[in-house]
Amino acid sequence: MTETLHHWINGARVGGTSGRSGPVYNPATGHVTGDLPYASTDETRQAIAAAREALPQWAARTPLARARVLFQFKYLIEQHFDELAGLVSAEHGKVLGDARGEVTRGLEVVEFACGIPHLLKGEYSENVGTNVDSWSVQQPVGVCAGITPFNFPAMVPMWMFPIALACGNTFVLKPSEKDPSCPLRLAELLQEAGLPDGVFNVVNGDREAVDTLLTDERVGAVSFVGSTPIAEHIYRVGSEHGKRVQPLGGAKNHMLVMPDADTGQAADALLGSAYGSAGERCMAISVAVAVGDDTADRLVAELAPKIRALQVGPGSREGVEMGPLVTAEHRERVKGYVDLGVEEGAELVVDGRDLVIEGYEDGFYLGGCLFDHVTPEMRIYQEEIFGPVLVVVRVPDFERGLRLVNQHEFGNGTAIFTNDGGTARAFSSYAQCGMVGINVPIPVPMAFHSFGGWKRSLFGPLHMHGPEGVRFYTRMKTVTSRWPQSQPLPAEFVMPTMK
Ligand code: NAD
C-alpha cells in the first residue's frame, strides 16, 4: 500500500498543493511505499512564515523553559524508540540495530541541548574601565533551516534542530526526499512534548524548496549535510544572501594499517566501518592504506573471506549485517564504480555485483566488494562511491600513507591502526582531516564535541553540534555599561581606553 505523505507546517500535517511529488521506496523489497509531495516556493514560504511568526515568543522563553520541552521530547523519543528505528530501516534499508544506533546518536544531541541554560551562560568582566562593566550574551539567530541527506534521516536532523531550538531559534527542516517519515514523526513528537506550533516545520521536496530557504530574507542560518557539489551550492547561494551557512559535504575516509597493527583486529574494524550501513555513511572507511606489502597481503587475506561471509538481506531480519542500498539508481551507480575499477586495472578480490536475495529479488542489494592494488590515479580511489566497496592502496611507509590522506580533496575522517604511540601521535597531529581515530575506525565525535571535516568535506568555519553548534545557532552581543556617578564625565574625543 502506498501512503500519501505530507509537510508539517505550523503544527499540522499539510498536504501538497504543488502538483509535484516523488516515490518513497522500501529498499529491502524494492516496492514503493509512499508518495511524497514536493514543496513549491509558496509552500516553503508558508513554513518560513510560520517559523517567523512563532519566533518572538519562543525566543523570549527562558532557556530553562525551552530545555524542559526538550527533556519531554527526549522522553518521547525513548518511548517511541523502536517505532523511529523501524521507520529509518524501512525507508533507508539499514539493519534495525544500526537504525537504533542512529536514533541513539540523535537522542544524545537532544540530551546535550537539554543543558542549554548552562551552555548559554555568558562572559562577564567587571570594571573594564573605571566603574564600567562588560558582558557578552548569546542570542538566537532567528529562523534557521536544515537540509539533510538520506543516509541518517533521524540523526542528522537531530544534529541540528535540538540545539537550534534550545538556543531560542525556530526551524524549517527539508529532509531527504528518500526517507522523510522519521523526520515527520519527530515533528509530531516535538508537538506532543509541548513545542508551540510553528517553532518546528518540515517541508519536503527538492531544489525548489532548498533554493527558497537559501534566498528568503527571513531565514538567518542554513545548516546542510549532503554531497560536496550541493554543499558548495548551499555555501555560495546562502552566503550571497547574507546567511550564516554550515554545509557539510562528502568524504573518502582513509584508514592507515601499520605493519605493527593486529591485522585481524584491523580487518574486523574495516569490515564494520566499510560495509556497515552498506557503506552509506559519511564516516565509512572506503580506503584501507596498508603500509608495506606484507601488511597488505595479511589484511586482504583476513578481509576477503569475511566479506564473502557477510549476511546481506532485509534490515528487519534477525542476523542480517548489511541491508540494501537506498535506491535502484544508487545501486546502479555503485555497481558502475565496480565496473570502472576493473577497467582501471585494480584487482577485484571480492565481487558482490551479482548478489540476489531469495524472496527479495526486487530489493536494491549489492554484495560487499573489495579491490586491491588500487592506485591514487584511479577514479575509484579519488571519488566518493558511497556503497559497500573498499579499496586497498599499498604504500611503502608511514610518510607516504600520511601524504595520501593529506593530498585527497576530502578531509572528513581518518584512522590509524598501530601499536606505536609515537606513530599514532604523529598521525593525529599531521592528518589534514576534521576527525581522527586511533585504533577507532569510525571516530564520530559524541554530541558534546563537534562534528565536521576539513577541505572539501566542510565549507565555512563551524562544525556541527557540541560547542560549535551552540556558536552557530547564536549571535554574540557584548554590552558595555556604566551607571551615572556623582561626578558627571566630560565629553571625550579620544578613543576610550582602560584607565
Ligand atoms: P545529496 O547532496 O544528494 O542530498 C542532500 C540534500 O540536498 C537532500 O535533502 C536533497 O534533497 C538536497 N538536494 C539534492 N540535490 C539538490 C540540488 N540540486 N539543489 C538543492 N538541494 C538538493 O546527498 P545524499 O545523497 O542525500 O547523501 C549522501 C551524501 O551526503 C554523501 O556525499 C555523504 O558523504 C554526505 N554526507 C556527509 C556527511 C558529513 O557529515 N559530512 C554526513 C552524512 C552524509
Coordinates of C-alpha atoms and ligand atoms in Angstrom, one line a residue:
M1 CA 0.0 0.0 0.0
T2 CA 1.3 3.5 -0.9
E3 CA 0.9 6.1 1.8
T4 CA 0.4 9.7 0.8
L5 CA 2.9 11.8 2.8
H6 CA 2.7 15.5 3.8
H7 CA 4.5 18.5 5.0
W8 CA 4.4 19.7 8.6
I9 CA 3.7 23.4 8.9
N10 CA 2.5 25.4 11.9
G11 CA 1.9 22.3 14.0
A12 CA -0.2 20.4 11.4
R13 CA 0.0 17.9 8.6
V14 CA -0.3 19.8 5.3
G15 CA -1.0 18.0 2.0
G16 CA 1.0 19.1 -1.0
T17 CA -0.5 21.6 -3.5
S18 CA 2.4 21.9 -6.0
G19 CA 1.2 19.0 -8.1
R20 CA 4.8 17.6 -7.9
S21 CA 5.6 14.5 -5.9
G22 CA 8.0 11.6 -5.8
P23 CA 8.1 8.0 -4.7
V24 CA 9.5 6.7 -1.4
Y25 CA 10.7 3.1 -1.5
N26 CA 11.3 0.2 0.8
P27 CA 14.8 -0.7 -0.5
A28 CA 14.6 -4.2 1.0
T29 CA 11.6 -5.1 -1.2
G30 CA 12.0 -2.5 -4.0
H31 CA 8.4 -1.6 -3.6
V32 CA 7.0 2.0 -3.5
T33 CA 5.6 2.7 0.0
G34 CA 5.0 6.4 -0.1
D35 CA 4.1 9.3 -2.3
L36 CA 5.9 12.4 -1.1
P37 CA 4.7 15.9 -2.1
Y38 CA 7.5 18.2 -3.2
A39 CA 7.0 21.7 -1.9
S40 CA 6.6 24.7 -4.1
T41 CA 8.2 28.1 -3.4
D42 CA 4.8 29.2 -1.9
E43 CA 4.5 26.2 0.4
T44 CA 8.1 26.7 1.6
R45 CA 7.4 30.3 2.2
Q46 CA 4.4 29.3 4.3
A47 CA 6.7 27.2 6.5
I48 CA 9.1 30.1 6.8
A49 CA 6.2 32.5 7.7
A50 CA 5.1 30.1 10.4
A51 CA 8.6 29.9 11.9
R52 CA 8.9 33.7 11.7
E53 CA 5.6 34.2 13.5
A54 CA 6.5 31.8 16.3
L55 CA 9.9 33.3 16.8
P56 CA 9.4 36.2 19.3
Q57 CA 7.5 34.2 21.8
W58 CA 9.8 31.1 21.6
A59 CA 13.0 33.3 21.8
A60 CA 11.5 35.1 24.8
R61 CA 11.0 31.9 26.8
T62 CA 13.7 31.3 29.4
P63 CA 16.4 28.8 28.4
L64 CA 15.2 26.5 31.2
A65 CA 11.6 26.5 29.8
R66 CA 12.9 25.6 26.4
A67 CA 15.1 22.9 27.9
R68 CA 12.0 21.4 29.6
V69 CA 10.3 20.9 26.2
L70 CA 13.5 19.1 25.1
F71 CA 13.5 16.9 28.2
Q72 CA 10.0 15.9 27.3
F73 CA 11.0 15.3 23.7
K74 CA 13.8 13.1 24.9
Y75 CA 11.4 11.1 27.0
L76 CA 9.1 10.6 23.9
I77 CA 11.9 9.5 21.7
E78 CA 12.7 6.8 24.3
Q79 CA 9.0 5.8 24.4
H80 CA 8.9 5.6 20.6
F81 CA 12.4 4.3 20.1
D82 CA 11.6 1.1 18.2
E83 CA 9.0 2.8 16.0
L84 CA 11.5 5.5 15.0
A85 CA 14.2 3.0 14.3
G86 CA 11.7 0.9 12.3
L87 CA 10.8 4.0 10.1
V88 CA 14.5 4.6 9.4
S89 CA 15.2 1.0 8.5
A90 CA 12.1 0.7 6.3
E91 CA 12.9 3.7 4.1
H92 CA 16.7 3.7 4.3
G93 CA 17.4 0.0 4.3
K94 CA 19.9 -0.2 7.1
V95 CA 19.6 -3.0 9.6
L96 CA 17.5 -2.4 12.7
G97 CA 20.4 -2.5 15.2
D98 CA 22.2 0.2 13.1
A99 CA 19.0 2.2 12.9
R100 CA 18.7 2.0 16.7
G101 CA 22.3 3.3 17.0
E102 CA 21.4 6.2 14.7
V103 CA 18.4 7.2 16.8
T104 CA 20.5 6.9 19.9
R105 CA 23.2 9.2 18.4
G106 CA 20.4 11.8 17.6
L107 CA 19.0 11.4 21.1
E108 CA 22.4 12.2 22.6
V109 CA 22.3 15.6 20.9
V110 CA 18.8 16.2 22.4
E111 CA 20.4 15.4 25.8
F112 CA 23.2 17.8 25.1
A113 CA 20.7 20.5 24.2
C114 CA 18.8 19.9 27.4
G115 CA 21.8 21.6 29.1
I116 CA 21.2 24.9 27.3
P117 CA 20.8 27.0 30.4
H118 CA 24.4 26.2 31.3
L119 CA 25.6 26.4 27.7
L120 CA 24.3 29.9 27.2
K121 CA 25.9 31.3 30.3
G122 CA 27.8 34.3 29.0
E123 CA 31.1 36.0 30.0
Y124 CA 31.3 38.9 32.4
S125 CA 34.2 41.4 33.1
E126 CA 33.8 43.7 36.0
N127 CA 35.5 47.2 35.8
V128 CA 36.8 47.0 32.2
G129 CA 37.1 50.8 32.8
T130 CA 36.6 52.7 36.0
N131 CA 33.0 51.8 37.0
V132 CA 32.4 50.3 33.6
D133 CA 31.4 46.6 33.3
S134 CA 31.1 44.5 30.2
W135 CA 29.5 41.2 29.4
S136 CA 28.6 39.0 26.4
V137 CA 25.4 37.2 25.7
Q138 CA 24.5 34.7 23.0
Q139 CA 21.1 35.5 21.4
P140 CA 19.2 33.4 18.8
V141 CA 19.9 33.9 15.1
G142 CA 16.2 33.8 14.2
V143 CA 14.6 31.4 11.7
C144 CA 17.1 28.6 10.9
A145 CA 16.8 26.0 8.1
G146 CA 18.3 22.5 7.9
I147 CA 18.7 20.4 4.7
T148 CA 19.6 16.8 5.4
P149 CA 20.8 13.7 3.5
F150 CA 19.2 10.3 3.1
N151 CA 21.8 8.3 5.0
F152 CA 20.9 9.5 8.5
P153 CA 17.2 10.5 8.4
A154 CA 17.0 10.6 12.2
M155 CA 20.5 11.5 13.4
V156 CA 21.5 14.3 11.1
P157 CA 18.3 16.4 11.5
M158 CA 18.9 15.9 15.3
W159 CA 22.5 17.2 14.9
M160 CA 20.8 20.5 14.0
F161 CA 17.3 21.3 15.4
P162 CA 17.6 20.4 19.1
I163 CA 20.4 22.9 19.6
A164 CA 18.8 25.5 17.3
L165 CA 15.5 25.3 19.2
A166 CA 17.3 25.2 22.6
C167 CA 19.1 28.4 21.7
G168 CA 15.7 30.1 21.0
N169 CA 15.5 29.8 17.2
T170 CA 12.7 28.5 15.1
F171 CA 13.3 25.9 12.4
V172 CA 12.3 24.7 9.0
L173 CA 13.7 21.2 8.1
K174 CA 13.9 20.0 4.5
P175 CA 14.8 16.3 5.0
S176 CA 15.9 13.9 2.2
E177 CA 13.1 13.1 -0.2
K178 CA 14.2 9.4 0.0
D179 CA 13.3 8.8 3.7
P180 CA 11.1 11.5 5.2
S181 CA 8.9 9.5 7.5
C182 CA 11.1 9.6 10.6
P183 CA 11.7 13.4 10.5
L184 CA 7.9 13.8 10.1
R185 CA 7.3 11.7 13.1
L186 CA 9.8 13.6 15.1
A187 CA 7.8 16.8 14.3
E188 CA 4.7 15.2 15.8
L189 CA 6.7 14.2 18.9
L190 CA 8.0 17.7 19.3
Q191 CA 4.4 18.9 19.4
E192 CA 3.5 16.3 21.9
A193 CA 6.4 17.4 24.0
G194 CA 4.9 20.9 24.2
L195 CA 6.7 22.7 21.5
P196 CA 4.4 25.6 20.3
D197 CA 3.1 25.4 16.7
G198 CA 5.3 27.0 14.1
V199 CA 8.5 26.6 16.1
F200 CA 9.4 23.5 14.1
N201 CA 8.3 22.9 10.5
V202 CA 9.1 20.3 7.8
V203 CA 8.9 20.9 4.1
N204 CA 9.5 18.0 1.8
G205 CA 10.9 18.3 -1.7
D206 CA 13.9 19.1 -3.9
R207 CA 15.8 22.1 -5.2
E208 CA 12.8 24.4 -5.3
A209 CA 12.3 24.2 -1.6
V210 CA 16.0 24.4 -0.9
D211 CA 16.6 27.4 -3.0
T212 CA 13.6 29.2 -1.4
L213 CA 15.2 28.5 2.1
L214 CA 18.5 29.8 0.8
T215 CA 17.2 33.1 -0.7
D216 CA 14.3 34.1 1.6
E217 CA 15.5 37.0 3.7
R218 CA 13.6 35.8 6.8
V219 CA 15.9 32.8 7.1
G220 CA 19.1 33.7 9.1
A221 CA 21.1 30.5 9.1
V222 CA 21.2 27.3 7.0
S223 CA 22.8 24.0 8.0
F224 CA 23.3 21.4 5.3
V225 CA 24.7 17.9 5.2
G226 CA 25.0 16.1 1.9
S227 CA 27.2 15.7 -1.1
T228 CA 30.0 18.2 -1.9
P229 CA 28.6 19.7 -5.1
I230 CA 25.3 20.6 -3.3
A231 CA 27.2 21.7 -0.2
E232 CA 29.1 24.1 -2.4
H233 CA 25.9 25.4 -3.9
I234 CA 24.4 25.9 -0.4
Y235 CA 27.6 27.8 0.7
R236 CA 27.6 30.1 -2.4
V237 CA 23.9 30.9 -2.6
G238 CA 23.4 31.1 1.2
S239 CA 26.4 33.4 1.6
E240 CA 25.4 35.6 -1.3
H241 CA 22.1 36.1 0.5
G242 CA 23.7 37.1 3.7
K243 CA 23.1 34.0 5.8
R244 CA 25.4 32.1 8.0
V245 CA 25.8 28.7 6.5
Q246 CA 27.2 25.4 7.7
P247 CA 27.4 23.0 4.8
L248 CA 29.0 19.6 5.4
G249 CA 29.9 17.6 2.3
G250 CA 31.2 14.3 1.0
A251 CA 34.1 12.1 2.2
K252 CA 36.7 9.5 1.3
N253 CA 38.0 8.3 4.6
H254 CA 41.3 6.5 4.7
M255 CA 42.5 4.1 7.4
L256 CA 46.2 3.5 7.7
V257 CA 47.2 0.0 8.8
M258 CA 50.7 -0.1 10.1
P259 CA 52.9 -3.2 10.0
D260 CA 52.8 -3.5 13.8
A261 CA 49.0 -3.5 13.9
D262 CA 47.0 -6.6 14.7
T263 CA 45.7 -7.2 11.2
G264 CA 42.8 -9.4 12.5
Q265 CA 41.5 -6.6 14.6
A266 CA 42.1 -4.1 11.8
A267 CA 40.2 -6.3 9.3
D268 CA 37.3 -6.6 11.7
A269 CA 37.3 -2.8 12.2
L270 CA 37.3 -2.3 8.4
L271 CA 34.5 -4.8 8.0
G272 CA 32.2 -2.8 10.2
S273 CA 33.2 0.6 9.0
A274 CA 33.3 -0.1 5.3
Y275 CA 30.3 -2.4 5.0
G276 CA 28.1 -1.2 7.9
S277 CA 25.0 0.6 6.6
A278 CA 26.1 -0.7 3.1
G279 CA 28.9 1.9 3.1
E280 CA 26.4 4.7 3.0
R281 CA 28.0 6.6 5.9
C282 CA 30.0 9.8 5.5
M283 CA 32.4 8.4 8.1
A284 CA 32.7 4.9 6.4
I285 CA 36.2 3.9 5.7
S286 CA 36.4 3.5 2.0
V287 CA 40.2 3.4 1.6
A288 CA 42.5 1.0 3.5
V289 CA 46.1 2.2 3.2
A290 CA 48.3 -0.8 4.0
V291 CA 51.9 0.1 4.9
G292 CA 54.1 -2.5 3.4
D293 CA 53.2 -5.4 1.0
D294 CA 53.3 -7.9 3.9
T295 CA 50.7 -5.9 5.8
A296 CA 48.6 -5.6 2.7
D297 CA 48.8 -9.3 1.9
R298 CA 47.8 -10.3 5.5
L299 CA 45.0 -7.7 5.6
V300 CA 43.5 -8.8 2.3
A301 CA 43.7 -12.4 3.3
E302 CA 41.8 -11.7 6.5
L303 CA 39.2 -9.4 4.9
A304 CA 38.2 -11.4 1.8
P305 CA 36.6 -14.4 3.5
K306 CA 34.8 -12.2 6.0
I307 CA 33.4 -10.0 3.2
R308 CA 32.2 -13.1 1.3
A309 CA 30.5 -14.3 4.5
L310 CA 28.7 -11.0 5.2
Q311 CA 25.0 -11.7 5.9
V312 CA 23.2 -9.4 3.4
G313 CA 19.4 -9.1 3.5
P314 CA 16.4 -7.0 4.6
G315 CA 17.3 -4.8 7.5
S316 CA 14.4 -6.1 9.6
R317 CA 15.6 -9.7 9.5
E318 CA 17.5 -11.1 12.6
G319 CA 21.1 -11.7 12.0
V320 CA 21.4 -9.6 8.9
E321 CA 24.6 -7.5 8.9
M322 CA 24.2 -5.4 5.8
G323 CA 21.0 -4.2 4.2
P324 CA 20.3 -2.9 0.6
L325 CA 21.3 0.4 -0.9
V326 CA 18.8 3.2 -0.8
T327 CA 17.5 3.2 -4.4
A328 CA 17.9 1.1 -7.5
E329 CA 19.5 4.1 -9.2
H330 CA 22.1 4.4 -6.4
R331 CA 22.9 0.7 -6.6
E332 CA 23.5 1.1 -10.4
R333 CA 25.8 4.0 -9.7
V334 CA 27.8 2.0 -7.2
K335 CA 27.9 -1.1 -9.5
G336 CA 29.2 1.3 -12.2
Y337 CA 32.1 2.2 -10.0
V338 CA 32.9 -1.5 -9.5
D339 CA 32.9 -2.0 -13.3
L340 CA 35.1 1.1 -13.6
G341 CA 37.6 -0.3 -11.1
V342 CA 38.0 -3.4 -13.1
E343 CA 38.5 -1.3 -16.3
E344 CA 41.1 0.8 -14.5
G345 CA 43.1 -2.3 -13.7
A346 CA 42.5 -2.7 -10.0
E347 CA 42.3 -6.3 -8.7
L348 CA 38.7 -7.1 -7.7
V349 CA 39.3 -9.6 -4.9
V350 CA 35.6 -9.9 -3.8
D351 CA 32.8 -9.2 -6.4
G352 CA 29.4 -8.6 -4.9
R353 CA 27.7 -7.4 -8.1
D354 CA 25.6 -10.5 -8.8
L355 CA 24.1 -10.9 -5.4
V356 CA 20.4 -11.8 -5.3
I357 CA 18.5 -12.3 -2.1
E358 CA 15.9 -15.1 -2.3
G359 CA 12.4 -13.8 -1.7
Y360 CA 13.6 -10.2 -2.1
E361 CA 14.6 -10.3 -5.8
D362 CA 13.4 -6.7 -6.4
G363 CA 15.4 -5.2 -3.4
F364 CA 18.3 -2.9 -4.1
Y365 CA 21.0 -5.3 -2.8
L366 CA 24.7 -5.3 -3.6
G367 CA 27.2 -7.6 -2.0
G368 CA 30.4 -6.4 -0.4
C369 CA 33.2 -5.6 -2.9
L370 CA 37.0 -5.4 -2.3
F371 CA 39.6 -4.0 -4.6
D372 CA 43.4 -4.5 -4.0
H373 CA 46.3 -2.8 -5.8
V374 CA 44.4 0.4 -6.2
T375 CA 46.5 3.5 -7.1
P376 CA 45.8 7.2 -6.5
E377 CA 45.3 7.9 -10.2
M378 CA 42.2 5.7 -10.3
R379 CA 38.8 7.3 -10.1
I380 CA 37.7 4.5 -7.7
Y381 CA 40.3 5.9 -5.3
Q382 CA 39.5 9.6 -5.9
E383 CA 35.7 9.7 -5.9
E384 CA 33.2 9.1 -3.2
I385 CA 31.4 5.8 -4.1
F386 CA 29.1 5.7 -1.1
G387 CA 28.4 1.9 -1.2
P388 CA 29.9 -1.4 0.1
V389 CA 33.2 -1.0 -1.8
L390 CA 36.5 -0.9 0.0
V391 CA 39.7 -0.2 -1.9
V392 CA 43.2 -1.2 -0.7
V393 CA 46.1 1.1 -1.6
R394 CA 49.6 -0.2 -0.8
V395 CA 52.3 2.3 0.4
P396 CA 55.9 1.5 1.4
D397 CA 56.0 3.7 4.6
F398 CA 54.0 5.9 7.0
E399 CA 55.1 9.2 5.4
R400 CA 53.6 8.1 2.0
G401 CA 50.4 6.9 3.7
L402 CA 50.0 10.2 5.5
R403 CA 50.7 12.1 2.3
L404 CA 47.9 10.2 0.6
V405 CA 45.5 11.2 3.4
N406 CA 46.6 14.8 3.1
Q407 CA 46.5 15.1 -0.6
H408 CA 43.0 13.8 -1.0
E409 CA 40.4 16.5 -1.8
F410 CA 38.2 15.4 1.1
G411 CA 39.2 15.6 4.7
N412 CA 36.2 14.3 6.8
G413 CA 37.6 11.5 9.0
T414 CA 40.6 9.2 9.0
A415 CA 42.0 6.5 11.3
I416 CA 45.2 4.7 12.0
F417 CA 45.7 1.2 13.4
T418 CA 49.0 0.8 15.2
N419 CA 50.5 -0.3 18.5
D420 CA 53.1 2.5 18.4
G421 CA 52.2 5.6 20.4
G422 CA 54.7 7.9 18.6
T423 CA 53.3 6.9 15.1
A424 CA 49.7 7.4 16.3
R425 CA 50.6 10.8 17.8
A426 CA 52.3 12.0 14.6
F427 CA 49.3 10.9 12.6
S428 CA 46.8 12.7 14.8
S429 CA 48.9 15.8 14.7
Y430 CA 49.6 16.0 11.0
A431 CA 46.5 14.4 9.3
Q432 CA 44.6 17.1 7.4
C433 CA 41.1 15.9 8.5
G434 CA 38.5 17.1 10.9
M435 CA 38.1 13.8 12.8
V436 CA 40.9 11.3 13.6
G437 CA 40.6 7.8 15.1
I438 CA 43.5 6.0 16.8
N439 CA 42.6 2.3 16.7
V440 CA 39.0 3.5 16.3
P441 CA 37.6 3.1 12.8
I442 CA 34.6 5.5 12.9
P443 CA 35.7 8.4 15.1
V444 CA 32.3 10.1 15.1
P445 CA 32.5 12.7 17.9
M446 CA 30.0 12.5 20.7
A447 CA 27.2 15.1 20.9
F448 CA 29.1 17.3 23.4
H449 CA 32.1 17.6 21.0
S450 CA 31.6 18.9 17.5
F451 CA 31.4 17.0 14.2
G452 CA 32.9 18.3 10.9
G453 CA 35.6 17.7 8.3
W454 CA 38.2 19.8 6.6
K455 CA 39.0 20.6 3.0
R456 CA 36.1 19.9 0.6
S457 CA 34.2 18.0 3.3
L458 CA 33.0 21.2 5.0
F459 CA 32.5 24.8 3.8
G460 CA 32.5 27.5 6.3
P461 CA 34.2 27.6 9.8
L462 CA 31.8 25.9 12.2
H463 CA 31.4 22.2 12.8
M464 CA 28.0 20.7 13.9
H465 CA 26.6 20.1 17.4
G466 CA 28.6 20.4 20.6
P467 CA 30.1 23.8 21.4
E468 CA 30.4 24.8 17.7
G469 CA 26.7 24.1 17.2
V470 CA 25.8 26.5 20.0
R471 CA 28.0 29.1 18.4
F472 CA 26.4 28.6 15.0
Y473 CA 22.9 29.0 16.3
T474 CA 23.6 32.1 18.4
R475 CA 24.8 35.6 17.8
M476 CA 27.1 37.2 20.3
K477 CA 26.3 40.5 21.7
T478 CA 28.7 42.4 24.0
V479 CA 27.3 45.0 26.4
T480 CA 29.4 47.7 28.0
S481 CA 27.7 49.5 30.8
R482 CA 28.3 52.5 33.1
W483 CA 25.8 53.8 35.6
P484 CA 25.9 57.6 36.3
Q485 CA 28.3 58.5 39.1
S486 CA 28.1 61.6 41.4
Q487 CA 30.7 63.3 39.2
P488 CA 29.5 63.7 35.6
L489 CA 32.1 62.9 33.0
P490 CA 33.2 65.5 30.5
A491 CA 32.9 64.9 26.7
E492 CA 35.9 62.8 25.5
F493 CA 37.1 63.0 21.9
V494 CA 39.8 60.3 22.0
M495 CA 39.2 56.6 21.7
P496 CA 38.2 55.3 25.1
T497 CA 40.9 53.2 26.7
M498 CA 41.1 51.4 30.1
K499 CA 42.1 53.8 32.9
Ligands
NAD1 P1 22.6 15.0 -1.6 O1 23.6 16.1 -1.7 O2 22.1 14.4 -2.9 O3 21.3 15.5 -0.9 C1 21.3 16.2 0.4 C2 20.1 17.1 0.5 O4 20.2 18.1 -0.6 C3 18.8 16.4 0.3 O5 17.9 17.0 1.2 C4 18.4 16.7 -1.1 O6 17.0 16.8 -1.4 C5 19.0 18.1 -1.4 N1 19.4 18.3 -2.8 C6 19.8 17.3 -3.7 N2 20.0 17.9 -4.9 C7 19.9 19.3 -4.7 C8 20.0 20.4 -5.5 N3 20.4 20.3 -6.8 N4 19.8 21.6 -5.0 C9 19.4 21.8 -3.7 N5 19.3 20.7 -2.9 C10 19.5 19.5 -3.4 O7 23.2 13.9 -0.6 P2 22.5 12.4 -0.3 O8 22.7 11.6 -1.4 O9 21.2 12.6 0.3 O10 23.5 12.0 0.9 C11 24.8 11.4 0.7 C12 25.9 12.4 0.7 O11 25.9 13.1 2.0 C13 27.3 11.8 0.6 O12 28.1 12.6 -0.2 C14 27.8 11.8 2.0 O13 29.2 11.8 2.2 C15 27.2 13.1 2.5 N6 27.1 13.1 4.0 C16 28.0 13.9 4.6 C17 28.0 13.9 6.0 C18 29.0 14.8 6.7 O14 28.9 14.9 7.9 N7 30.0 15.4 6.1 C19 27.1 13.2 6.7 C20 26.1 12.4 6.0 C21 26.2 12.4 4.6

